[in-house]
Amino acid sequence: MTDTFTHITVFGAADPIQALRVAREKRPDVILLDLGLPGGDGFLILERLKTNNLLSTIPVIIVTARELKEVEGKAIQAGAAASLQKPMKIDSLLTVIEQVMKDSHQTKGPQPT
């Protein structure tokens, strides 16, 4: 699945294996990771992303239907940049994505041209 918003392209994945493959192939600016992804533990996927040399610097936003209090601490400790609870408004999602990307670019410093 690929959707394009004004300046955002979204790549979807149906399971953990596909999610990791899409992340490796597309090298997105940010990853939205649903903890309830069918066929896998979202925290295990986050761990794999953060221990992969090619993917570890990509900020990950955790999306969950669970109470944020239950997962937020573990998510941040595991390397997530932010956490959001479903359902969410698209404006809230876009705001968090923009902030995470801004923070990521500040951390990385200027990119070579």
PDB file of C-alpha atoms in Angstrom, residues 1-2 9 11 23 28 34 37 64 77-78 84 87 93 96 106-109:
ATOM      1  CA  MET A   1       0.000   0.000   0.000  1.00  0.00           C
ATOM      2  CA  THR A   2       1.313   3.434  -0.922  1.00  0.00           C
ATOM      3  CA  THR A   9       4.405   9.134   1.120  1.00  0.00           C
ATOM      4  CA  PHE A  11       4.307   2.635   2.677  1.00  0.00           C
ATOM      5  CA  ALA A  23      12.023  -0.293   5.922  1.00  0.00           C
ATOM      6  CA  PRO A  28      11.830   6.172   5.189  1.00  0.00           C
ATOM      7  CA  ASP A  34       1.680  -0.389  15.303  1.00  0.00           C
ATOM      8  CA  LEU A  37       0.865  -5.578  13.899  1.00  0.00           C
ATOM      9  CA  THR A  64      -1.144   1.543  19.821  1.00  0.00           C
ATOM     10  CA  GLN A  77      13.410   3.011  26.530  1.00  0.00           C
ATOM     11  CA  ALA A  78      13.423   0.751  23.448  1.00  0.00           C
ATOM     12  CA  LEU A  84       0.413   7.790  19.965  1.00  0.00           C
ATOM     13  CA  PRO A  87      -7.695   6.324  17.298  1.00  0.00           C
ATOM     14  CA  LEU A  93      -0.464  12.468  13.771  1.00  0.00           C
ATOM     15  CA  VAL A  96       3.952  14.424  15.869  1.00  0.00           C
ATOM     16  CA  GLN A 106      18.601  18.550  14.602  1.00  0.00           C
ATOM     17  CA  THR A 107      20.214  15.499  16.203  1.00  0.00           C
ATOM     18  CA  LYS A 108      21.876  14.394  12.964  1.00  0.00           C
ATOM     19  CA  GLY A 109      23.087  17.876  12.096  1.00  0.00           C
TER      20      GLY A 109
END
